[in-house]
Amino acid sequence: MSEIRIRLRGVTFGYEPSAPVIRDVDLDLGGGLALLVGPNGCGKSTLLKLMAGVERPDAGAIEIGGFDLWSDELDSRRLLAYVPEQPDVSPYASVVEVLELVANLRGQTPERISEVQEQLGLRKLGGRSIRELSKGQRRRVLLAAVRLGTPPVLLLDEPLDALDRRLREETLGWLDERRNAGAPIVVVTHELELLSPLADAAIYLVDGRAAMVEELGESTRDRMRILESLARGEPDRVGLEKQDPR
Amino acid sequence: MSILSILLRFQVRTTVRVTFRNTLAQALLLAVAIGLSPDPGGTLLSLARGLGSGAPPWLAAFGIWAAWNAAVAREPLASTLRGWHRHLPVSGAGERRAAWLALLLSQAPVLCFAILLWIGAGLVDGSWRWQVPVSLVLVGLASATALLPWRSEWPRWIAAASFLAAAFGTLLSLALGALMLWAVDRRGGRLWILPAAIRHVERPARAGGASLTWLIAIRAIGWRIPLSWLIAAVPLTAVWLFLRNNSLDLAQQATGARVGGGLALLAVLVSLGDALKLRRPPWPWIRSLPSTSRGRVVRDAVLLSMAGLPSLAVSGWLAPTAALPLLAGLIFQSVRLSGALRRDAGGTTRLGAHALGELCFVQLAIAASGWTAAVLLLLVPWALRDATRQEQRQKVTRWQELHHLALGDPAS
């Protein structure tokens, strides 16, 4: 599993072609948990959407495990699981229907659906339409979908947002387990205190360009100091380069 | 201004007004049906006399027609009553009566038409049965009552009984119908407008897997599918009458069927394509699952083609040789439309003018020569590649956030 990597080469993307949000990003991520941090609106979620194959780059290429996301759509997507920031599951589907969709695409059994429903406390919500769920319940559905099968690459956008305390702890435990198994995990989060102990690296974005910090320090204090500076968009405060837009 | 009138104005502006659009299609259908009859004036007069006679089947038929419009208004109306609306300083009875009157107003075009017919019959024959307008209003009120989201089922049953009583149109039955509605109003209590979640906990799960994308599309467009068939029936009926009343050779019949069938398919594809683009938000997350862009495009194309099959079958019945060219055109156009659904039409959520123009041009070409369809069939692989490119290139999250999140999403 450890040989599976996420590679971005010269990735550029903008919702308007004239105003790119992500500029010429090169990244090479292996096993371990990388926190994707930066101030609001810097393009963290957009970069994750690009890695997940939700949006297609205007330029450049993204590979998951050696498969290009847009020319080897099936093979690349079999390797990844994504939780979006907005739990934007179709409002016209029920919980079980969404889980069945993912289970069928990932070759999972109906029993596995029941198991993840149980784990995520969705047993009683199975027949409900997604539009009837709260934000936290929608996020549970997406986290349940991620656990169907064991896609080695996890891309999670604010995975702890709107979850209750028990589920947060359970999710952190599961993340740690997957990290120890060597899965490449990228997490966008503002919950640095909770996730910093699990972080092996950090990716920060400034003006649409990304850089990676692989040494976060040993002590909790050091790690938090570095991560907080990156999250504020002030990498220079911890001696890191502030990227200049081209 | 009273609370009732404030609520009613709100309902009319936000929900009932929307349902009036249906009336346009219904009026068009009726006008075509009457206009194509051998004696339009006579048809209209017999319609007026039938209703003016106050016979129960006539009153019930108009009542059911009006109730159908109220049924369309029901869901948007119920959704405005949920959530935020609940904190407003309004009594349960006020809320219920406003919703009740709003559902009555959604039937107004049909009821007004019926009353105009009654006036016409009265002017021609000089006999005025006053029970007819009273019965029509009562029937409308009974339908509105039955369609309100009640906590229990008994008000619906009473309202249904009231509908039947009102449709009989006698003095006694009208009084009975009015009494039943009054009783429901007195004893009905608050409406059941809590989030639907509470009512549907035990709803069984349905199909899953890849077919879910079809289910989602069908749920999103819902009753627009039969409505599109109704619209498609207009050109098909016109062509059927044209072919029946003229002596034509086989080639002319086939051309006629291609014209009618082409227009019918155009109506189905445009109305459903537009509804899909407007009402089914793109689902960004599904793009991260192991499925292909091509698969998503093909699934939409198959759905659109299936929706066109009834029109195709009727065209084949009119002139069997017209069916094959129309089928080839349907396949090509469904794939093209599937691509157009994914194209950014200048920031709007409707189909772009170029897509509509292309659909019209293709149908025109098929109508002019059936052999065009062979070329279109050859072009299907290219159309599929182009649609797949559109699917991959669309900026789905931007599209959703700008245009779709407010459409029925409680988080918005």
XYZ file of C-alpha atoms in Angstrom:
658
model
C 0.000 0.000 0.000
C 2.857 2.354 0.767
C 3.888 2.592 -2.898
C 0.615 4.295 -3.852
C 1.278 7.985 -4.348
C -0.629 11.096 -5.272
C 1.212 13.131 -7.905
C 0.293 16.576 -9.139
C 2.248 18.056 -12.013
C 1.826 21.671 -13.048
C -1.800 21.733 -11.895
C -3.624 24.996 -12.580
C -7.308 25.573 -12.040
C -9.748 28.465 -11.777
C -13.540 28.687 -11.622
C -13.066 31.575 -14.024
C -10.259 30.910 -16.491
C -8.914 34.417 -16.004
C -8.585 34.045 -12.229
C -6.830 30.806 -11.307
C -7.314 29.616 -7.743
C -4.601 26.971 -7.984
C -1.433 27.856 -9.893
C 1.104 25.455 -11.253
C 1.084 23.110 -8.262
C 3.555 20.214 -8.106
C 3.173 17.737 -5.269
C 4.197 14.175 -4.611
C 2.504 12.587 -1.612
C 3.165 9.132 -0.226
C 1.864 7.243 2.800
C 0.972 9.144 5.940
C -1.360 11.930 6.906
C -0.801 15.369 5.403
C -2.762 18.334 6.685
C -3.729 20.804 3.983
C -3.823 24.171 5.730
C -4.150 27.818 4.879
C -6.411 30.799 5.471
C -10.031 30.888 4.277
C -10.432 31.074 0.533
C -6.861 30.124 -0.303
C -7.942 27.105 -2.373
C -7.579 24.169 0.038
C -10.940 22.607 -0.775
C -10.439 23.284 -4.463
C -7.085 21.507 -4.409
C -8.711 18.531 -2.672
C -11.517 18.492 -5.259
C -8.887 18.374 -7.966
C -7.140 15.454 -6.255
C -10.491 13.662 -5.888
C -11.410 14.101 -9.543
C -14.388 16.293 -8.780
C -12.996 19.184 -10.797
C -10.675 18.784 -13.743
C -7.517 20.917 -13.870
C -7.347 23.547 -16.591
C -3.711 22.563 -17.036
C -1.432 19.879 -15.647
C -2.144 16.314 -14.572
C -2.960 14.392 -11.411
C -2.097 10.744 -10.879
C -3.344 8.431 -8.157
C -1.241 5.306 -7.846
C 0.175 5.941 -11.317
C -3.251 6.306 -12.971
C -4.215 9.636 -14.491
C -7.463 10.884 -12.963
C -8.988 11.860 -16.286
C -7.647 9.314 -18.737
C -7.831 6.299 -16.371
C -10.998 7.381 -14.615
C -11.992 3.995 -13.198
C -8.587 2.733 -12.100
C -7.621 5.988 -10.416
C -10.934 6.420 -8.645
C -10.941 2.849 -7.341
C -7.967 3.899 -5.245
C -9.483 6.945 -3.583
C -12.261 7.992 -1.257
C -13.324 11.578 -0.750
C -15.362 13.447 1.838
C -16.342 16.914 0.604
C -16.560 20.029 2.744
C -20.223 20.529 1.868
C -21.947 17.182 2.357
C -23.470 17.568 -1.101
C -25.050 14.173 -1.494
C -27.969 14.241 -3.906
C -31.143 15.427 -2.162
C -33.144 12.953 -4.247
C -31.539 9.805 -2.781
C -31.973 7.957 0.506
C -29.103 7.046 2.832
C -29.185 3.374 1.917
C -29.352 4.160 -1.782
C -26.186 6.244 -1.550
C -24.392 3.542 0.434
C -25.562 0.865 -2.015
C -24.253 2.930 -4.894
C -20.808 3.156 -3.316
C -20.863 -0.498 -2.215
C -21.740 -1.653 -5.726
C -19.040 0.496 -7.287
C -16.481 -0.774 -4.802
C -17.650 -4.390 -4.896
C -18.807 -4.502 -1.297
C -21.488 -6.764 0.135
C -24.834 -5.625 1.598
C -23.604 -6.901 4.973
C -20.803 -4.376 4.842
C -23.388 -1.623 4.344
C -25.115 -2.726 7.526
C -21.792 -2.741 9.358
C -20.860 0.820 8.415
C -24.393 1.987 9.163
C -23.980 0.513 12.609
C -20.528 2.064 13.087
C -21.691 5.520 12.068
C -25.051 5.398 13.858
C -27.047 5.401 10.635
C -29.091 2.269 11.268
C -32.346 4.130 11.850
C -31.768 6.646 9.092
C -31.408 4.160 6.246
C -34.666 4.932 4.498
C -34.510 8.680 4.903
C -33.975 11.018 2.036
C -30.720 12.932 2.209
C -32.652 16.194 2.166
C -34.208 15.242 5.497
C -30.865 14.899 7.277
C -28.965 17.401 9.364
C -25.495 18.495 8.322
C -23.889 16.169 10.855
C -25.970 13.229 9.664
C -25.017 13.943 6.047
C -21.381 13.949 7.043
C -21.890 10.591 8.731
C -23.278 9.242 5.470
C -20.159 10.391 3.632
C -17.872 8.950 6.305
C -19.790 5.672 6.078
C -19.292 5.712 2.300
C -15.545 6.196 2.776
C -15.439 3.101 4.955
C -17.065 0.901 2.331
C -14.086 -0.965 0.967
C -10.580 0.103 1.774
C -9.580 2.620 -0.887
C -5.942 3.376 -0.026
C -6.061 7.127 -0.698
C -8.231 9.214 1.602
C -9.087 12.827 0.794
C -11.062 14.391 3.595
C -12.323 17.954 3.752
C -13.127 18.986 7.329
C -14.004 15.385 8.293
C -14.752 16.270 11.917
C -17.037 19.206 11.155
C -20.547 18.853 12.674
C -19.764 15.469 14.269
C -20.593 14.767 17.891
C -17.828 14.046 20.394
C -18.150 10.251 20.266
C -17.976 10.129 16.506
C -15.056 12.545 16.415
C -13.053 10.267 18.656
C -14.067 7.235 16.665
C -13.122 8.941 13.381
C -9.742 10.029 14.749
C -9.074 6.432 15.821
C -10.004 5.144 12.375
C -7.777 7.755 10.701
C -4.861 6.738 12.899
C -5.429 3.111 11.964
C -5.420 3.909 8.228
C -2.365 6.118 8.627
C -0.472 3.320 10.363
C -1.430 1.043 7.482
C 0.481 3.404 5.172
C -2.473 5.020 3.396
C -1.818 8.413 1.816
C -4.296 10.698 3.566
C -4.860 14.381 2.869
C -7.031 16.274 5.325
C -8.252 19.844 5.014
C -9.014 21.112 8.469
C -9.119 24.029 10.846
C -9.243 21.614 13.813
C -5.481 21.630 14.236
C -5.467 20.632 17.911
C -7.266 17.378 17.191
C -5.428 16.386 14.051
C -1.905 17.666 14.646
C -0.836 14.562 16.634
C -1.638 12.419 13.589
C 0.009 14.689 11.029
C 3.132 13.471 9.258
C 3.368 16.493 6.974
C 1.619 19.725 6.090
C 0.780 21.285 2.760
C 0.196 25.008 2.710
C -1.208 27.225 0.037
C -0.295 30.827 -0.564
C -1.678 32.689 -3.558
C -2.717 29.439 -5.171
C 0.704 27.827 -4.986
C 1.392 24.873 -2.727
C 4.406 23.818 -0.722
C 4.976 20.918 1.608
C 6.510 20.792 5.060
C 7.676 17.307 5.992
C 9.295 18.131 9.331
C 6.677 19.297 11.794
C 8.775 18.806 14.908
C 8.488 16.337 17.735
C 6.832 18.280 20.524
C 3.158 19.157 20.405
C 4.059 22.797 20.952
C 6.369 22.914 17.941
C 3.885 21.170 15.725
C 1.087 23.525 16.714
C 3.311 26.565 16.223
C 4.195 25.507 12.683
C 0.691 24.433 11.751
C -0.903 27.581 13.118
C 1.505 29.786 11.207
C 0.750 27.899 8.016
C -2.990 28.030 8.675
C -2.747 31.808 9.075
C -0.899 32.090 5.789
C 2.280 33.215 7.548
C 4.837 30.509 6.801
C 7.663 33.053 7.063
C 7.022 33.307 10.822
C 8.369 29.792 11.253
C 11.196 30.248 8.801
C 9.417 28.824 5.759
C 9.270 30.393 2.346
C 6.274 32.500 1.435
C 5.582 31.567 -2.160
C 5.316 34.398 -4.619
C 2.717 34.336 -7.320
C 4.224 34.097 -10.764
C -54.029 43.821 6.550
C -55.123 40.591 8.246
C -52.711 37.746 8.920
C -54.733 35.545 6.597
C -54.368 37.894 3.670
C -50.636 38.396 4.398
C -50.075 34.632 4.388
C -52.225 34.171 1.329
C -50.321 36.823 -0.606
C -47.086 35.100 0.364
C -48.362 31.714 -0.775
C -49.659 33.101 -4.046
C -46.364 34.819 -4.781
C -44.108 31.937 -3.820
C -45.926 28.752 -4.751
C -49.346 29.092 -6.368
C -48.033 31.427 -9.061
C -45.605 28.742 -10.157
C -48.386 26.238 -10.708
C -50.218 28.636 -13.014
C -47.641 27.754 -15.654
C -49.313 24.357 -15.951
C -52.494 26.082 -16.945
C -50.826 27.408 -20.084
C -50.049 23.915 -21.334
C -53.547 22.754 -20.410
C -55.142 25.721 -22.178
C -53.030 25.009 -25.251
C -54.051 21.353 -25.285
C -57.706 22.246 -24.871
C -57.546 24.879 -27.607
C -55.925 22.402 -29.993
C -58.405 19.650 -29.126
C -61.384 21.953 -29.636
C -59.836 23.623 -32.681
C -59.202 20.297 -34.399
C -62.724 19.034 -33.870
C -65.021 19.136 -36.939
C -67.155 21.920 -35.409
C -65.179 23.863 -32.759
C -68.100 26.175 -31.888
C -70.433 23.216 -31.501
C -67.900 21.348 -29.366
C -67.510 24.323 -27.062
C -71.277 24.741 -26.813
C -71.863 21.089 -25.990
C -69.137 21.350 -23.346
C -70.883 24.405 -21.888
C -74.302 22.757 -22.004
C -72.948 19.608 -20.368
C -71.541 21.582 -17.489
C -74.489 23.964 -17.404
C -76.833 20.992 -16.931
C -75.151 20.382 -13.577
C -74.846 16.645 -14.257
C -72.595 15.011 -11.598
C -70.119 13.456 -14.102
C -69.452 16.889 -15.627
C -68.975 18.560 -12.263
C -66.764 15.716 -11.045
C -64.651 15.833 -14.233
C -63.984 19.548 -13.849
C -63.374 19.022 -10.138
C -60.753 16.360 -10.821
C -59.083 18.558 -13.425
C -58.902 21.426 -10.927
C -57.704 19.086 -8.162
C -54.822 17.973 -10.342
C -53.573 21.573 -10.400
C -53.918 21.776 -6.636
C -51.930 18.554 -6.276
C -49.091 20.153 -8.222
C -49.170 23.169 -5.890
C -49.239 21.035 -2.753
C -45.557 20.129 -2.410
C -44.092 23.612 -2.952
C -46.737 24.971 -0.602
C -45.945 22.415 2.102
C -42.230 23.120 1.783
C -42.768 26.851 2.394
C -44.663 26.016 5.575
C -41.758 24.035 7.048
C -38.742 25.216 8.948
C -38.192 28.937 9.241
C -41.842 29.701 8.531
C -42.799 28.000 11.785
C -41.414 30.727 14.024
C -43.696 33.425 12.600
C -46.485 34.759 14.819
C -49.350 32.915 13.122
C -52.036 30.724 14.651
C -52.480 27.156 13.483
C -55.928 27.948 12.105
C -54.647 31.002 10.235
C -51.844 29.016 8.700
C -54.207 26.245 7.680
C -56.801 28.549 6.159
C -54.168 30.436 4.168
C -52.818 27.166 2.796
C -56.373 26.020 2.090
C -57.227 29.146 0.137
C -53.891 28.995 -1.672
C -54.733 25.489 -2.868
C -58.153 26.759 -3.944
C -56.492 29.595 -5.860
C -54.230 27.141 -7.653
C -57.445 25.668 -9.100
C -58.790 29.084 -10.070
C -57.981 28.970 -13.810
C -59.918 25.728 -14.264
C -62.787 26.818 -12.055
C -63.006 30.197 -13.818
C -63.080 28.462 -17.187
C -65.866 26.206 -15.943
C -67.843 29.178 -14.673
C -67.381 30.941 -18.030
C -68.784 27.857 -19.729
C -71.743 27.924 -17.337
C -72.362 31.604 -18.170
C -72.118 30.790 -21.887
C -74.652 27.978 -21.553
C -76.951 30.265 -19.570
C -76.792 32.997 -22.211
C -77.519 30.583 -25.055
C -80.244 28.521 -23.416
C -81.602 31.089 -20.986
C -81.607 28.658 -18.066
C -79.404 29.338 -15.079
C -78.709 26.529 -12.619
C -77.200 28.410 -9.696
C -76.071 25.127 -8.131
C -73.345 24.763 -10.769
C -70.988 27.587 -9.649
C -71.648 26.782 -5.992
C -70.881 23.150 -6.657
C -67.671 24.055 -8.509
C -66.411 26.210 -5.658
C -67.301 23.536 -3.111
C -65.589 20.863 -5.165
C -62.490 23.075 -5.313
C -62.581 23.649 -1.557
C -63.007 19.925 -0.934
C -59.988 19.132 -3.129
C -57.935 21.759 -1.316
C -58.992 20.289 2.014
C -58.071 16.767 0.971
C -54.660 17.897 -0.198
C -53.660 19.757 2.970
C -50.938 18.011 5.001
C -53.135 16.805 7.869
C -51.862 15.079 10.975
C -54.389 12.282 10.615
C -56.260 10.795 7.723
C -59.855 11.510 8.747
C -60.026 15.077 7.337
C -59.027 13.679 3.938
C -61.841 11.127 3.989
C -64.353 13.746 5.026
C -63.080 16.049 2.283
C -63.395 13.251 -0.286
C -66.983 12.653 0.829
C -67.608 16.379 0.585
C -66.224 16.371 -2.967
C -68.673 13.653 -3.982
C -71.582 15.378 -2.281
C -70.760 18.699 -3.972
C -70.456 17.017 -7.364
C -74.074 15.801 -7.072
C -75.138 19.432 -7.219
C -78.495 19.132 -5.422
C -79.457 21.537 -2.679
C -79.212 18.872 -0.017
C -75.866 17.473 -1.201
C -74.374 20.961 -1.437
C -75.453 21.740 2.098
C -74.036 18.410 3.274
C -70.743 19.032 1.479
C -70.427 22.511 2.986
C -71.244 21.132 6.439
C -68.526 18.513 6.171
C -65.947 21.103 5.161
C -66.993 23.332 8.044
C -66.573 20.395 10.430
C -63.075 19.707 9.122
C -62.181 23.359 9.554
C -63.452 23.340 13.136
C -61.864 20.062 14.204
C -58.871 19.672 11.893
C -56.328 21.350 14.167
C -52.812 22.335 13.153
C -51.323 21.117 9.952
C -48.684 18.407 9.956
C -45.829 20.388 8.525
C -42.908 19.164 10.557
C -39.929 18.027 8.493
C -40.767 15.044 6.373
C -38.046 13.076 8.173
C -40.326 12.455 11.117
C -42.986 10.923 8.925
C -40.800 8.684 6.793
C -38.513 6.913 9.222
C -39.747 3.503 8.150
C -39.736 4.159 4.419
C -38.117 1.119 2.821
C -34.989 1.563 0.771
C -35.340 1.167 -2.965
C -32.945 0.394 -5.761
C -29.263 1.157 -5.439
C -26.144 0.894 -7.578
C -25.733 2.616 -10.897
C -29.503 2.775 -11.467
C -29.610 5.305 -8.647
C -28.610 8.020 -11.091
C -31.779 7.289 -13.090
C -33.869 7.280 -9.958
C -32.422 10.623 -8.961
C -33.167 12.092 -12.378
C -36.714 10.754 -12.363
C -37.344 12.054 -8.865
C -35.942 15.434 -9.833
C -38.172 15.886 -12.852
C -41.119 13.823 -11.581
C -44.453 14.732 -13.138
C -42.724 16.655 -15.918
C -42.291 13.348 -17.750
C -46.046 12.740 -18.257
C -46.491 16.467 -18.864
C -43.938 16.323 -21.677
C -45.908 13.431 -23.189
C -49.053 15.537 -23.025
C -47.305 18.341 -24.882
C -45.961 15.822 -27.392
C -49.503 14.600 -27.957
C -50.416 17.936 -29.565
C -48.349 17.617 -32.795
C -49.005 13.886 -32.931
C -52.760 14.454 -32.733
C -52.526 17.155 -35.381
C -50.630 14.860 -37.733
C -52.991 11.984 -37.052
C -55.970 14.172 -38.008
C -54.085 15.453 -41.061
C -53.298 11.944 -42.262
C -56.825 10.717 -41.579
C -58.567 13.528 -43.420
C -56.379 13.619 -46.521
C -55.666 11.019 -49.135
C -51.888 10.792 -49.260
C -49.419 8.321 -50.706
C -47.042 6.375 -48.451
C -44.126 8.781 -48.877
C -46.295 11.756 -47.960
C -47.653 9.899 -44.947
C -44.108 9.099 -43.812
C -43.091 12.748 -44.189
C -46.116 13.819 -42.183
C -45.305 11.303 -39.445
C -41.678 12.438 -39.375
C -42.785 16.059 -38.969
C -45.269 15.248 -36.194
C -43.011 12.711 -34.500
C -40.045 15.065 -34.753
C -42.000 17.885 -33.118
C -43.209 15.515 -30.414
C -39.673 14.315 -29.693
C -38.477 17.897 -29.685
C -41.127 18.759 -27.078
C -40.159 15.803 -24.887
C -36.404 16.328 -25.146
C -36.486 20.086 -24.644
C -38.875 20.023 -21.701
C -37.092 17.161 -19.931
C -33.611 18.437 -20.748
C -34.519 21.845 -19.411
C -36.083 20.354 -16.283
C -33.046 18.147 -15.676
C -30.650 21.029 -16.001
C -32.722 23.223 -13.725
C -33.839 20.770 -11.082
C -31.143 18.129 -10.812
C -28.077 19.704 -9.272
C -24.803 18.248 -10.475
C -23.498 15.869 -7.869
C -19.800 16.679 -7.498
C -19.034 13.926 -5.010
C -20.090 11.148 -7.395
C -17.244 12.181 -9.672
C -14.800 10.911 -7.051
C -16.380 7.432 -7.119
C -15.208 4.709 -9.481
C -17.511 5.510 -12.380
C -16.691 7.106 -15.712
C -17.705 10.416 -17.253
C -18.822 8.471 -20.321
C -21.063 6.286 -18.155
C -22.774 9.316 -16.629
C -23.382 10.814 -20.055
C -24.730 7.532 -21.444
C -27.093 7.098 -18.499
C -28.652 10.515 -19.112
C -28.890 9.823 -22.841
C -30.640 6.498 -22.201
C -33.106 8.170 -19.849
C -33.934 10.855 -22.412
C -34.282 8.253 -25.169
C -36.630 6.171 -23.028
C -38.776 9.223 -22.405
C -39.047 9.707 -26.170
C -40.167 6.126 -26.871
C -43.947 6.696 -26.483
C -43.843 9.474 -29.096
C -41.732 7.259 -31.308
C -44.230 4.418 -30.970
C -47.118 6.676 -31.966
C -45.146 7.977 -34.956
C -44.456 4.370 -35.992
C -48.160 3.642 -35.725
C -48.959 6.644 -37.943
C -46.421 5.595 -40.592
C -44.143 2.618 -39.899
C -41.395 3.880 -42.223
C -41.043 7.042 -40.129
C -40.044 5.149 -36.994
C -36.483 4.219 -37.956
C -35.282 7.714 -38.941
C -36.910 9.123 -35.827
C -35.257 6.476 -33.640
C -31.827 7.270 -35.087
C -32.481 10.972 -34.549
C -33.646 10.313 -30.993
C -30.438 8.459 -30.115
C -28.246 11.175 -31.595
C -30.196 13.992 -29.999
C -30.297 12.320 -26.585
C -26.522 12.072 -26.579
C -26.138 15.671 -27.756
C -28.617 16.850 -25.141
C -26.794 14.891 -22.456
C -23.708 16.901 -23.387
C -25.654 20.166 -23.477
C -26.857 19.539 -19.913
C -23.220 19.753 -18.885
C -22.369 22.876 -20.802
C -22.172 26.226 -19.066
C -24.870 28.242 -20.813
C -23.561 31.676 -19.901
C -24.270 31.358 -16.204
C -27.900 30.317 -16.628
C -29.398 27.082 -15.427
C -31.505 26.532 -18.550
C -30.548 24.880 -21.777
C -28.568 27.227 -23.977
C -30.072 28.696 -27.145
C -27.501 26.847 -29.242
C -28.686 23.505 -27.840
C -32.307 24.321 -28.635
C -31.339 25.571 -32.081
C -29.403 22.400 -32.803
C -32.291 20.174 -31.734
C -34.683 22.095 -34.000
C -32.270 21.949 -36.926
C -31.776 18.194 -36.599
C -35.513 17.533 -36.461
C -36.012 19.749 -39.487
C -33.365 17.793 -41.373
C -34.989 14.459 -40.478
C -38.391 15.790 -41.511
C -36.970 16.910 -44.870
C -35.245 13.612 -45.560
C -35.338 10.381 -43.617
C -31.854 9.512 -44.872
C -30.387 12.253 -42.711
C -30.881 9.855 -39.830
C -28.225 7.500 -41.248
C -25.681 10.329 -41.057
C -26.784 11.108 -37.525
C -26.272 7.493 -36.487
C -22.724 7.648 -37.802
C -22.199 10.797 -35.771
C -23.267 9.199 -32.460
C -19.701 8.174 -31.410
C -18.495 11.721 -32.036
C -21.458 13.109 -30.085
C -20.638 10.768 -27.214
C -16.994 11.854 -27.162
C -18.025 15.497 -27.191
C -20.567 14.994 -24.394
C -17.976 13.136 -22.314
C -15.599 16.048 -22.793
C -18.348 18.406 -21.592
C -18.906 16.231 -18.534
C -15.228 16.286 -17.669
C -14.841 19.991 -18.320
C -17.807 21.326 -16.393
C -16.939 23.116 -13.180
C -19.473 21.313 -11.105
C -18.982 22.818 -7.701
C -19.167 26.362 -9.012
C -22.342 25.565 -10.894
C -24.008 24.085 -7.868
C -23.061 26.765 -5.419
C -24.080 29.586 -7.718
C -27.341 28.238 -8.977
C -28.652 25.159 -7.306
C -28.045 25.054 -3.603
C -31.188 27.019 -2.845
C -33.422 24.642 -4.794
C -34.844 22.499 -2.044
C -31.734 22.272 0.059
C -32.569 22.917 3.702
C -28.936 23.767 4.411
C -29.113 26.806 2.189
